[in-house]
PDB file of C-alpha atoms and ligand atoms in Angstrom:
ATOM      1  CA  UNK A   1     -32.814 -18.066  45.193  1.00  0.00           C
ATOM      2  CA  UNK A   2     -30.592 -18.025  47.906  1.00  0.00           C
ATOM      3  CA  UNK A   3     -31.223 -14.375  48.741  1.00  0.00           C
ATOM      4  CA  UNK A   4     -34.702 -15.321  50.120  1.00  0.00           C
ATOM      5  CA  UNK A   5     -33.420 -17.686  52.792  1.00  0.00           C
ATOM      6  CA  UNK A   6     -32.529 -15.585  55.754  1.00  0.00           C
ATOM      7  CA  UNK A   7     -29.175 -16.382  56.996  1.00  0.00           C
ATOM      8  CA  UNK A   8     -27.900 -16.125  60.420  1.00  0.00           C
ATOM      9  CA  UNK A   9     -25.089 -17.423  62.651  1.00  0.00           C
ATOM     10  CA  UNK A  10     -25.166 -21.120  62.429  1.00  0.00           C
ATOM     11  CA  UNK A  11     -26.682 -21.674  59.558  1.00  0.00           C
ATOM     12  CA  UNK A  12     -25.815 -24.678  57.324  1.00  0.00           C
ATOM     13  CA  UNK A  13     -24.766 -23.773  53.928  1.00  0.00           C
ATOM     14  CA  UNK A  14     -23.265 -24.614  50.371  1.00  0.00           C
ATOM     15  CA  UNK A  15     -20.464 -22.675  49.006  1.00  0.00           C
ATOM     16  CA  UNK A  16     -18.638 -23.041  45.811  1.00  0.00           C
ATOM     17  CA  UNK A  17     -15.046 -24.461  45.960  1.00  0.00           C
ATOM     18  CA  UNK A  18     -12.585 -24.556  43.173  1.00  0.00           C
ATOM     19  CA  UNK A  19     -11.694 -28.328  43.939  1.00  0.00           C
ATOM     20  CA  UNK A  20     -14.998 -30.305  44.962  1.00  0.00           C
ATOM     21  CA  UNK A  21     -17.233 -27.714  43.218  1.00  0.00           C
ATOM     22  CA  UNK A  22     -19.498 -27.379  46.296  1.00  0.00           C
ATOM     23  CA  UNK A  23     -18.344 -27.538  49.985  1.00  0.00           C
ATOM     24  CA  UNK A  24     -20.833 -27.476  52.926  1.00  0.00           C
ATOM     25  CA  UNK A  25     -20.010 -25.359  55.982  1.00  0.00           C
ATOM     26  CA  UNK A  26     -21.519 -23.233  58.791  1.00  0.00           C
ATOM     27  CA  UNK A  27     -22.243 -19.505  58.629  1.00  0.00           C
ATOM     28  CA  UNK A  28     -19.911 -17.860  61.598  1.00  0.00           C
ATOM     29  CA  UNK A  29     -20.132 -14.118  60.638  1.00  0.00           C
ATOM     30  CA  UNK A  30     -22.745 -12.017  58.749  1.00  0.00           C
ATOM     31  CA  UNK A  31     -21.736  -8.533  57.395  1.00  0.00           C
ATOM     32  CA  UNK A  32     -24.378  -7.161  55.419  1.00  0.00           C
ATOM     33  CA  UNK A  33     -24.222  -8.371  51.789  1.00  0.00           C
ATOM     34  CA  UNK A  34     -21.255 -10.686  52.915  1.00  0.00           C
ATOM     35  CA  UNK A  35     -20.937 -14.036  55.127  1.00  0.00           C
ATOM     36  CA  UNK A  36     -18.192 -15.614  56.345  1.00  0.00           C
ATOM     37  CA  UNK A  37     -18.346 -19.403  56.140  1.00  0.00           C
ATOM     38  CA  UNK A  38     -16.238 -22.063  58.085  1.00  0.00           C
ATOM     39  CA  UNK A  39     -16.340 -24.816  55.616  1.00  0.00           C
ATOM     40  CA  UNK A  40     -16.110 -29.010  56.724  1.00  0.00           C
ATOM     41  CA  UNK A  41     -12.547 -28.923  55.238  1.00  0.00           C
ATOM     42  CA  UNK A  42     -11.658 -26.363  58.013  1.00  0.00           C
ATOM     43  CA  UNK A  43     -11.052 -23.280  55.747  1.00  0.00           C
ATOM     44  CA  UNK A  44     -12.774 -20.062  56.339  1.00  0.00           C
ATOM     45  CA  UNK A  45     -14.026 -18.112  53.148  1.00  0.00           C
ATOM     46  CA  UNK A  46     -15.908 -14.843  52.742  1.00  0.00           C
ATOM     47  CA  UNK A  47     -18.589 -14.692  50.075  1.00  0.00           C
ATOM     48  CA  UNK A  48     -21.558 -13.001  48.711  1.00  0.00           C
ATOM     49  CA  UNK A  49     -24.477 -13.908  50.506  1.00  0.00           C
ATOM     50  CA  UNK A  50     -26.311 -14.302  47.241  1.00  0.00           C
ATOM     51  CA  UNK A  51     -23.616 -17.210  46.544  1.00  0.00           C
ATOM     52  CA  UNK A  52     -24.147 -19.448  49.641  1.00  0.00           C
ATOM     53  CA  UNK A  53     -26.985 -22.135  49.465  1.00  0.00           C
ATOM     54  CA  UNK A  54     -28.847 -23.219  52.460  1.00  0.00           C
ATOM     55  CA  UNK A  55     -28.066 -26.716  53.113  1.00  0.00           C
ATOM     56  CA  UNK A  56     -30.954 -29.233  54.285  1.00  0.00           C
ATOM     57  CA  UNK A  57     -29.702 -30.455  57.937  1.00  0.00           C
ATOM     58  CA  UNK A  58     -32.364 -33.238  58.085  1.00  0.00           C
ATOM     59  CA  UNK A  59     -31.476 -34.725  54.842  1.00  0.00           C
ATOM     60  CA  UNK A  60     -31.063 -38.655  54.996  1.00  0.00           C
ATOM     61  CA  UNK A  61     -27.406 -39.623  54.653  1.00  0.00           C
ATOM     62  CA  UNK A  62     -28.155 -42.108  51.937  1.00  0.00           C
ATOM     63  CA  UNK A  63     -30.120 -39.480  49.868  1.00  0.00           C
ATOM     64  CA  UNK A  64     -33.590 -39.781  48.680  1.00  0.00           C
ATOM     65  CA  UNK A  65     -34.913 -41.498  45.736  1.00  0.00           C
ATOM     66  CA  UNK A  66     -37.185 -38.988  44.327  1.00  0.00           C
ATOM     67  CA  UNK A  67     -35.429 -35.644  44.372  1.00  0.00           C
ATOM     68  CA  UNK A  68     -38.930 -33.624  44.400  1.00  0.00           C
ATOM     69  CA  UNK A  69     -38.611 -34.632  48.026  1.00  0.00           C
ATOM     70  CA  UNK A  70     -35.447 -32.742  48.623  1.00  0.00           C
ATOM     71  CA  UNK A  71     -35.898 -29.529  50.894  1.00  0.00           C
ATOM     72  CA  UNK A  72     -33.947 -27.417  48.454  1.00  0.00           C
ATOM     73  CA  UNK A  73     -33.775 -27.995  44.574  1.00  0.00           C
ATOM     74  CA  UNK A  74     -30.836 -26.288  43.851  1.00  0.00           C
ATOM     75  CA  UNK A  75     -27.510 -27.352  42.233  1.00  0.00           C
ATOM     76  CA  UNK A  76     -25.551 -28.227  45.195  1.00  0.00           C
ATOM     77  CA  UNK A  77     -28.544 -29.994  46.717  1.00  0.00           C
ATOM     78  CA  UNK A  78     -29.141 -32.137  43.855  1.00  0.00           C
ATOM     79  CA  UNK A  79     -25.313 -33.161  43.417  1.00  0.00           C
ATOM     80  CA  UNK A  80     -24.988 -33.877  46.937  1.00  0.00           C
ATOM     81  CA  UNK A  81     -28.203 -36.213  46.743  1.00  0.00           C
ATOM     82  CA  UNK A  82     -26.914 -37.908  43.807  1.00  0.00           C
ATOM     83  CA  UNK A  83     -23.656 -38.360  45.037  1.00  0.00           C
ATOM     84  CA  UNK A  84     -24.690 -40.035  48.335  1.00  0.00           C
ATOM     85  CA  UNK A  85     -26.734 -42.266  46.585  1.00  0.00           C
ATOM     86  CA  UNK A  86     -23.753 -43.092  44.037  1.00  0.00           C
ATOM     87  CA  UNK A  87     -21.668 -43.677  47.010  1.00  0.00           C
ATOM     88  CA  UNK A  88     -24.003 -46.631  47.865  1.00  0.00           C
ATOM     89  CA  UNK A  89     -24.136 -47.883  44.462  1.00  0.00           C
ATOM     90  CA  UNK A  90     -27.436 -46.304  43.759  1.00  0.00           C
ATOM     91  CA  UNK A  91     -27.018 -45.135  40.134  1.00  0.00           C
ATOM     92  CA  UNK A  92     -30.379 -44.194  39.499  1.00  0.00           C
ATOM     93  CA  UNK A  93     -32.638 -41.519  40.997  1.00  0.00           C
ATOM     94  CA  UNK A  94     -35.786 -39.934  40.009  1.00  0.00           C
ATOM     95  CA  UNK A  95     -36.863 -36.172  39.887  1.00  0.00           C
ATOM     96  CA  UNK A  96     -40.767 -36.974  39.517  1.00  0.00           C
ATOM     97  CA  UNK A  97     -41.200 -38.985  36.375  1.00  0.00           C
ATOM     98  CA  UNK A  98     -37.557 -37.956  35.043  1.00  0.00           C
ATOM     99  CA  UNK A  99     -34.888 -40.835  35.911  1.00  0.00           C
ATOM    100  CA  UNK A 100     -31.511 -39.581  36.196  1.00  0.00           C
ATOM    101  CA  UNK A 101     -28.548 -42.347  35.546  1.00  0.00           C
ATOM    102  CA  UNK A 102     -24.920 -41.635  36.674  1.00  0.00           C
ATOM    103  CA  UNK A 103     -22.580 -43.777  34.634  1.00  0.00           C
ATOM    104  CA  UNK A 104     -21.070 -46.171  36.958  1.00  0.00           C
ATOM    105  CA  UNK A 105     -18.197 -47.260  34.612  1.00  0.00           C
ATOM    106  CA  UNK A 106     -18.354 -50.828  35.861  1.00  0.00           C
ATOM    107  CA  UNK A 107     -20.838 -53.513  35.049  1.00  0.00           C
ATOM    108  CA  UNK A 108     -23.908 -53.878  37.745  1.00  0.00           C
ATOM    109  CA  UNK A 109     -24.902 -56.986  35.972  1.00  0.00           C
ATOM    110  CA  UNK A 110     -27.553 -57.992  39.114  1.00  0.00           C
ATOM    111  CA  UNK A 111     -29.517 -54.777  38.329  1.00  0.00           C
ATOM    112  CA  UNK A 112     -30.533 -55.867  34.738  1.00  0.00           C
ATOM    113  CA  UNK A 113     -31.232 -59.776  35.130  1.00  0.00           C
ATOM    114  CA  UNK A 114     -34.607 -61.505  34.099  1.00  0.00           C
ATOM    115  CA  UNK A 115     -35.493 -61.514  37.620  1.00  0.00           C
ATOM    116  CA  UNK A 116     -35.296 -57.601  37.922  1.00  0.00           C
ATOM    117  CA  UNK A 117     -37.505 -57.547  34.661  1.00  0.00           C
ATOM    118  CA  UNK A 118     -40.283 -59.745  36.505  1.00  0.00           C
ATOM    119  CA  UNK A 119     -40.431 -57.466  39.561  1.00  0.00           C
ATOM    120  CA  UNK A 120     -41.148 -54.274  37.714  1.00  0.00           C
ATOM    121  CA  UNK A 121     -43.686 -55.664  35.679  1.00  0.00           C
ATOM    122  CA  UNK A 122     -46.853 -54.164  36.693  1.00  0.00           C
ATOM    123  CA  UNK A 123     -45.425 -51.902  39.475  1.00  0.00           C
ATOM    124  CA  UNK A 124     -46.651 -49.019  40.319  1.00  0.00           C
ATOM    125  CA  UNK A 125     -44.088 -46.213  39.024  1.00  0.00           C
ATOM    126  CA  UNK A 126     -42.014 -45.177  42.059  1.00  0.00           C
ATOM    127  CA  UNK A 127     -42.917 -48.159  44.170  1.00  0.00           C
ATOM    128  CA  UNK A 128     -39.494 -49.924  43.680  1.00  0.00           C
ATOM    129  CA  UNK A 129     -36.131 -48.360  43.355  1.00  0.00           C
ATOM    130  CA  UNK A 130     -35.586 -45.826  40.360  1.00  0.00           C
ATOM    131  CA  UNK A 131     -34.887 -47.988  37.353  1.00  0.00           C
ATOM    132  CA  UNK A 132     -34.923 -47.616  33.405  1.00  0.00           C
ATOM    133  CA  UNK A 133     -37.130 -50.765  33.754  1.00  0.00           C
ATOM    134  CA  UNK A 134     -39.793 -48.803  35.602  1.00  0.00           C
ATOM    135  CA  UNK A 135     -39.818 -45.990  32.782  1.00  0.00           C
ATOM    136  CA  UNK A 136     -40.294 -48.428  30.151  1.00  0.00           C
ATOM    137  CA  UNK A 137     -43.139 -50.476  31.975  1.00  0.00           C
ATOM    138  CA  UNK A 138     -44.922 -47.172  32.696  1.00  0.00           C
ATOM    139  CA  UNK A 139     -44.634 -46.494  28.953  1.00  0.00           C
ATOM    140  CA  UNK A 140     -45.422 -49.758  27.719  1.00  0.00           C
ATOM    141  CA  UNK A 141     -48.659 -49.854  30.045  1.00  0.00           C
ATOM    142  CA  UNK A 142     -49.802 -46.535  28.991  1.00  0.00           C
ATOM    143  CA  UNK A 143     -49.620 -47.582  25.642  1.00  0.00           C
ATOM    144  CA  UNK A 144     -51.793 -50.548  26.448  1.00  0.00           C
ATOM    145  CA  UNK A 145     -54.236 -48.869  28.524  1.00  0.00           C
ATOM    146  CA  UNK A 146     -54.970 -45.677  26.749  1.00  0.00           C
ATOM    147  CA  UNK A 147     -54.183 -47.018  23.189  1.00  0.00           C
ATOM    148  CA  UNK A 148     -51.475 -43.893  22.735  1.00  0.00           C
ATOM    149  CA  UNK A 149     -48.126 -43.861  21.198  1.00  0.00           C
ATOM    150  CA  UNK A 150     -45.385 -43.320  23.570  1.00  0.00           C
ATOM    151  CA  UNK A 151     -41.945 -41.720  23.638  1.00  0.00           C
ATOM    152  CA  UNK A 152     -38.954 -42.005  25.913  1.00  0.00           C
ATOM    153  CA  UNK A 153     -36.350 -39.481  25.643  1.00  0.00           C
ATOM    154  CA  UNK A 154     -32.710 -40.277  26.572  1.00  0.00           C
ATOM    155  CA  UNK A 155     -30.558 -37.473  26.606  1.00  0.00           C
ATOM    156  CA  UNK A 156     -27.341 -36.568  28.395  1.00  0.00           C
ATOM    157  CA  UNK A 157     -23.697 -35.605  27.648  1.00  0.00           C
ATOM    158  CA  UNK A 158     -20.948 -37.619  25.365  1.00  0.00           C
ATOM    159  CA  UNK A 159     -20.454 -40.883  27.536  1.00  0.00           C
ATOM    160  CA  UNK A 160     -22.777 -40.576  30.126  1.00  0.00           C
ATOM    161  CA  UNK A 161     -24.152 -43.850  29.015  1.00  0.00           C
ATOM    162  CA  UNK A 162     -27.514 -42.925  26.904  1.00  0.00           C
ATOM    163  CA  UNK A 163     -26.364 -45.981  24.307  1.00  0.00           C
ATOM    164  CA  UNK A 164     -26.653 -48.460  27.474  1.00  0.00           C
ATOM    165  CA  UNK A 165     -29.731 -46.974  29.031  1.00  0.00           C
ATOM    166  CA  UNK A 166     -31.421 -47.376  25.724  1.00  0.00           C
ATOM    167  CA  UNK A 167     -30.272 -50.814  25.468  1.00  0.00           C
ATOM    168  CA  UNK A 168     -32.163 -51.636  29.038  1.00  0.00           C
ATOM    169  CA  UNK A 169     -35.226 -49.800  27.880  1.00  0.00           C
ATOM    170  CA  UNK A 170     -35.137 -51.960  24.529  1.00  0.00           C
ATOM    171  CA  UNK A 171     -34.540 -55.227  26.400  1.00  0.00           C
ATOM    172  CA  UNK A 172     -37.547 -54.459  28.928  1.00  0.00           C
ATOM    173  CA  UNK A 173     -39.885 -53.622  26.068  1.00  0.00           C
ATOM    174  CA  UNK A 174     -38.632 -56.837  24.173  1.00  0.00           C
ATOM    175  CA  UNK A 175     -39.358 -58.780  27.295  1.00  0.00           C
ATOM    176  CA  UNK A 176     -42.948 -57.189  27.523  1.00  0.00           C
ATOM    177  CA  UNK A 177     -43.660 -57.340  23.828  1.00  0.00           C
ATOM    178  CA  UNK A 178     -42.813 -61.381  24.118  1.00  0.00           C
ATOM    179  CA  UNK A 179     -41.695 -61.873  20.731  1.00  0.00           C
ATOM    180  CA  UNK A 180     -37.854 -62.756  21.772  1.00  0.00           C
ATOM    181  CA  UNK A 181     -37.638 -66.441  21.879  1.00  0.00           C
ATOM    182  CA  UNK A 182     -39.388 -67.155  18.950  1.00  0.00           C
ATOM    183  CA  UNK A 183     -37.510 -65.171  16.715  1.00  0.00           C
ATOM    184  CA  UNK A 184     -33.841 -66.591  17.845  1.00  0.00           C
ATOM    185  CA  UNK A 185     -32.500 -62.951  18.310  1.00  0.00           C
ATOM    186  CA  UNK A 186     -34.039 -60.148  20.120  1.00  0.00           C
ATOM    187  CA  UNK A 187     -35.905 -57.054  18.786  1.00  0.00           C
ATOM    188  CA  UNK A 188     -33.183 -55.441  20.972  1.00  0.00           C
ATOM    189  CA  UNK A 189     -30.373 -57.205  19.283  1.00  0.00           C
ATOM    190  CA  UNK A 190     -31.647 -56.680  16.041  1.00  0.00           C
ATOM    191  CA  UNK A 191     -31.874 -52.816  16.302  1.00  0.00           C
ATOM    192  CA  UNK A 192     -28.510 -52.660  18.206  1.00  0.00           C
ATOM    193  CA  UNK A 193     -26.940 -54.517  15.545  1.00  0.00           C
ATOM    194  CA  UNK A 194     -28.490 -52.986  12.582  1.00  0.00           C
ATOM    195  CA  UNK A 195     -26.026 -50.141  12.228  1.00  0.00           C
ATOM    196  CA  UNK A 196     -22.307 -50.963  12.621  1.00  0.00           C
ATOM    197  CA  UNK A 197     -21.656 -49.253   9.110  1.00  0.00           C
ATOM    198  CA  UNK A 198     -23.487 -46.355  10.526  1.00  0.00           C
ATOM    199  CA  UNK A 199     -21.526 -46.181  13.417  1.00  0.00           C
ATOM    200  CA  UNK A 200     -18.472 -45.677  11.053  1.00  0.00           C
ATOM    201  CA  UNK A 201     -19.907 -43.203   9.531  1.00  0.00           C
ATOM    202  CA  UNK A 202     -21.522 -41.283  12.652  1.00  0.00           C
ATOM    203  CA  UNK A 203     -18.976 -41.818  15.568  1.00  0.00           C
ATOM    204  CA  UNK A 204     -15.857 -39.644  16.072  1.00  0.00           C
ATOM    205  CA  UNK A 205     -13.425 -39.229  18.853  1.00  0.00           C
ATOM    206  CA  UNK A 206     -14.091 -36.513  21.103  1.00  0.00           C
ATOM    207  CA  UNK A 207     -12.273 -34.817  24.096  1.00  0.00           C
ATOM    208  CA  UNK A 208     -14.583 -36.781  26.255  1.00  0.00           C
ATOM    209  CA  UNK A 209     -15.061 -40.096  24.397  1.00  0.00           C
ATOM    210  CA  UNK A 210     -13.115 -41.810  21.974  1.00  0.00           C
ATOM    211  CA  UNK A 211     -16.199 -43.221  20.393  1.00  0.00           C
ATOM    212  CA  UNK A 212     -18.770 -40.720  20.521  1.00  0.00           C
ATOM    213  CA  UNK A 213     -21.881 -40.771  18.589  1.00  0.00           C
ATOM    214  CA  UNK A 214     -22.065 -37.562  16.943  1.00  0.00           C
ATOM    215  CA  UNK A 215     -25.882 -38.085  15.820  1.00  0.00           C
ATOM    216  CA  UNK A 216     -29.145 -38.725  17.440  1.00  0.00           C
ATOM    217  CA  UNK A 217     -31.018 -41.948  16.956  1.00  0.00           C
ATOM    218  CA  UNK A 218     -34.884 -42.250  16.876  1.00  0.00           C
ATOM    219  CA  UNK A 219     -35.649 -46.005  17.576  1.00  0.00           C
ATOM    220  CA  UNK A 220     -39.278 -46.739  16.604  1.00  0.00           C
ATOM    221  CA  UNK A 221     -40.673 -50.338  18.291  1.00  0.00           C
ATOM    222  CA  UNK A 222     -44.121 -51.163  16.980  1.00  0.00           C
ATOM    223  CA  UNK A 223     -46.554 -53.306  18.826  1.00  0.00           C
ATOM    224  CA  UNK A 224     -49.925 -55.171  17.571  1.00  0.00           C
ATOM    225  CA  UNK A 225     -52.990 -54.642  19.533  1.00  0.00           C
ATOM    226  CA  UNK A 226     -52.376 -57.570  22.005  1.00  0.00           C
ATOM    227  CA  UNK A 227     -48.979 -55.715  22.904  1.00  0.00           C
ATOM    228  CA  UNK A 228     -46.719 -57.927  20.828  1.00  0.00           C
ATOM    229  CA  UNK A 229     -43.838 -56.611  19.115  1.00  0.00           C
ATOM    230  CA  UNK A 230     -44.600 -56.281  15.331  1.00  0.00           C
ATOM    231  CA  UNK A 231     -41.693 -54.119  13.944  1.00  0.00           C
ATOM    232  CA  UNK A 232     -38.759 -52.027  14.812  1.00  0.00           C
ATOM    233  CA  UNK A 233     -37.280 -49.041  12.832  1.00  0.00           C
ATOM    234  CA  UNK A 234     -34.266 -46.794  13.458  1.00  0.00           C
ATOM    235  CA  UNK A 235     -33.924 -43.271  11.873  1.00  0.00           C
ATOM    236  CA  UNK A 236     -30.950 -41.020  12.432  1.00  0.00           C
ATOM    237  CA  UNK A 237     -31.073 -37.136  12.536  1.00  0.00           C
ATOM    238  CA  UNK A 238     -28.852 -34.277  13.803  1.00  0.00           C
ATOM    239  CA  UNK A 239     -25.680 -35.681  12.376  1.00  0.00           C
ATOM    240  CA  UNK A 240     -22.995 -33.174  13.086  1.00  0.00           C
ATOM    241  CA  UNK A 241     -21.825 -32.547   9.226  1.00  0.00           C
ATOM    242  CA  UNK A 242     -19.527 -29.800  10.387  1.00  0.00           C
ATOM    243  CA  UNK A 243     -17.034 -32.355  11.642  1.00  0.00           C
ATOM    244  CA  UNK A 244     -16.243 -33.484   8.098  1.00  0.00           C
ATOM    245  CA  UNK A 245     -14.568 -30.121   7.331  1.00  0.00           C
ATOM    246  CA  UNK A 246     -13.763 -28.463  10.575  1.00  0.00           C
ATOM    247  CA  UNK A 247     -12.225 -30.675  12.998  1.00  0.00           C
ATOM    248  CA  UNK A 248     -10.623 -29.136  16.110  1.00  0.00           C
ATOM    249  CA  UNK A 249      -7.672 -30.506  17.789  1.00  0.00           C
ATOM    250  CA  UNK A 250      -7.477 -33.046  19.629  1.00  0.00           C
ATOM    251  CA  UNK A 251     -10.619 -34.329  18.280  1.00  0.00           C
ATOM    252  CA  UNK A 252     -11.306 -36.332  15.171  1.00  0.00           C
ATOM    253  CA  UNK A 253     -13.305 -36.763  11.833  1.00  0.00           C
ATOM    254  CA  UNK A 254     -15.628 -39.539  11.483  1.00  0.00           C
ATOM    255  CA  UNK A 255     -14.437 -43.078  12.104  1.00  0.00           C
ATOM    256  CA  UNK A 256     -14.680 -43.983   8.511  1.00  0.00           C
ATOM    257  CA  UNK A 257     -11.939 -41.742   7.017  1.00  0.00           C
ATOM    258  CA  UNK A 258      -9.281 -43.146   9.198  1.00  0.00           C
ATOM    259  CA  UNK A 259     -10.424 -46.671   8.533  1.00  0.00           C
ATOM    260  CA  UNK A 260     -10.389 -45.765   4.414  1.00  0.00           C
ATOM    261  CA  UNK A 261      -6.640 -44.581   5.178  1.00  0.00           C
ATOM    262  CA  UNK A 262      -5.756 -47.428   7.063  1.00  0.00           C
ATOM    263  CA  UNK A 263      -7.148 -50.127   4.432  1.00  0.00           C
ATOM    264  CA  UNK A 264      -4.662 -52.486   2.605  1.00  0.00           C
ATOM    265  CA  UNK A 265      -3.973 -52.107  -0.693  1.00  0.00           C
ATOM    266  CA  UNK A 266      -6.356 -54.139  -3.462  1.00  0.00           C
ATOM    267  CA  UNK A 267      -5.183 -57.610  -3.681  1.00  0.00           C
TER     268      UNK A 267
HETATM  269  C1  NAG B 301     -48.980 -44.216  16.540  1.00  0.00           C
HETATM  270  O1  NAG B 301     -47.903 -43.867  15.400  1.00  0.00           O
HETATM  271  C2  NAG B 301     -47.864 -44.655  14.196  1.00  0.00           C
HETATM  272  C3  NAG B 301     -46.947 -44.236  13.687  1.00  0.00           C
HETATM  273  O2  NAG B 301     -46.119 -43.130  13.540  1.00  0.00           O
HETATM  274  C4  NAG B 301     -49.159 -44.334  13.750  1.00  0.00           C
HETATM  275  O3  NAG B 301     -49.239 -45.310  12.618  1.00  0.00           O
HETATM  276  C5  NAG B 301     -50.368 -44.560  14.409  1.00  0.00           C
HETATM  277  O4  NAG B 301     -51.587 -44.208  13.955  1.00  0.00           O
HETATM  278  C6  NAG B 301     -50.108 -43.910  15.993  1.00  0.00           C
HETATM  279  N1  NAG B 301     -51.408 -44.307  16.786  1.00  0.00           N
HETATM  280  C7  NAG B 301     -51.818 -43.447  17.726  1.00  0.00           C
HETATM  281  C8  NAG B 301     -52.985 -44.219  18.389  1.00  0.00           C
HETATM  282  O5  NAG B 301     -51.836 -42.418  17.454  1.00  0.00           O
HETATM  283  C1  NAG B 302      -8.860 -42.802  24.437  1.00  0.00           C
HETATM  284  O1  NAG B 302      -8.042 -43.999  23.939  1.00  0.00           O
HETATM  285  C2  NAG B 302      -6.711 -44.025  24.459  1.00  0.00           C
HETATM  286  C3  NAG B 302      -6.254 -45.163  23.905  1.00  0.00           C
HETATM  287  O2  NAG B 302      -6.497 -45.468  22.701  1.00  0.00           O
HETATM  288  C4  NAG B 302      -6.697 -43.774  25.959  1.00  0.00           C
HETATM  289  O3  NAG B 302      -5.534 -43.595  26.597  1.00  0.00           O
HETATM  290  C5  NAG B 302      -7.729 -42.678  26.511  1.00  0.00           C
HETATM  291  O4  NAG B 302      -7.822 -42.484  27.859  1.00  0.00           O
HETATM  292  C6  NAG B 302      -8.851 -42.702  25.766  1.00  0.00           C
HETATM  293  N1  NAG B 302      -9.703 -41.334  25.977  1.00  0.00           N
HETATM  294  C7  NAG B 302     -10.604 -41.564  26.511  1.00  0.00           C
HETATM  295  C8  NAG B 302     -11.698 -40.008  26.830  1.00  0.00           C
HETATM  296  O5  NAG B 302     -11.616 -42.396  26.510  1.00  0.00           O
HETATM  297  C1  NAG B 303     -17.704 -47.802  18.840  1.00  0.00           C
HETATM  298  O1  NAG B 303     -19.058 -47.881  19.779  1.00  0.00           O
HETATM  299  C2  NAG B 303     -20.012 -48.459  18.970  1.00  0.00           C
HETATM  300  C3  NAG B 303     -21.151 -48.832  19.808  1.00  0.00           C
HETATM  301  O2  NAG B 303     -21.647 -47.310  20.045  1.00  0.00           O
HETATM  302  C4  NAG B 303     -19.450 -49.980  18.570  1.00  0.00           C
HETATM  303  O3  NAG B 303     -20.424 -50.943  18.067  1.00  0.00           O
HETATM  304  C5  NAG B 303     -17.966 -49.873  18.155  1.00  0.00           C
HETATM  305  O4  NAG B 303     -17.406 -51.446  17.980  1.00  0.00           O
HETATM  306  C6  NAG B 303     -17.078 -49.098  18.657  1.00  0.00           C
HETATM  307  N1  NAG B 303     -15.975 -48.796  17.760  1.00  0.00           N
HETATM  308  C7  NAG B 303     -14.772 -48.593  18.375  1.00  0.00           C
HETATM  309  C8  NAG B 303     -13.590 -48.211  17.562  1.00  0.00           C
HETATM  310  O5  NAG B 303     -14.326 -48.703  19.526  1.00  0.00           O
END
């Protein structure tokens, strides 16, 4: 990819860095297949020209909220954009109709209150800041307008915040589905609370996460023809069975085994 771009002295580029993953700098010398780059940290590095990526000098300092608008959609460009946004507390970014969430490791309650849900209700996708509510709203409206089942896929690394994102999606659907108040407990609560036992059988300690779900979850929310929630079901799949007989240190087996061992004698 990088090789297609002609590099000259003064070109702004990204080069790989052992400490900060990618660092920006300026080309100060070109020698055939190699370029010498003066990085913003003051180091001079010599790298193969295929390992440098062009940097967009005109990229806005706070990043763009839809990465399809980036001049260069390569790894350093994407990471830099996500980071610029994260630095100003914008944890959500679109790439087209994909929503990317960066775990803030802190509570941001103002992002998820009822007022927010009201704002996203019926707003065109992309009109407001990137948000899981926008994704849920788009799915809900497609379902209502076209009468077709919709799916939202939530994926990411362990500890990325999938459970939390799923919760916000369900809250929004429960808000639109309007059944919440009448039932006392919302559908989202019922779904989230439905499987405490399963968590013991399906969660284990991993290197990245002390309480990592080692299975996938398919949450089905059913709506009637008026768009009100009529039922919900949770199916689990892809349970990591190998973990039962093969555990690599320092990871652990499923919580349930430790719970059994820690259980008191029968009284
Ligand atoms: C949507 O999915 C449900 C459950 O799988 C199925 O019963 C229903 O027929 C589907 N509706 C449409 C319009 O495909
Ligand atoms: C796991 O829990 C221990 C204490 O119980 C803590 O010190 C450690 O940082 C936790 N690790 C992760 C990855 O959350
Ligand atoms: C693990 O996480 C689940 C939610 O994913 C939570 O219900 C449970 O209490 C947690 N268990 C521990 C031991 O932290």
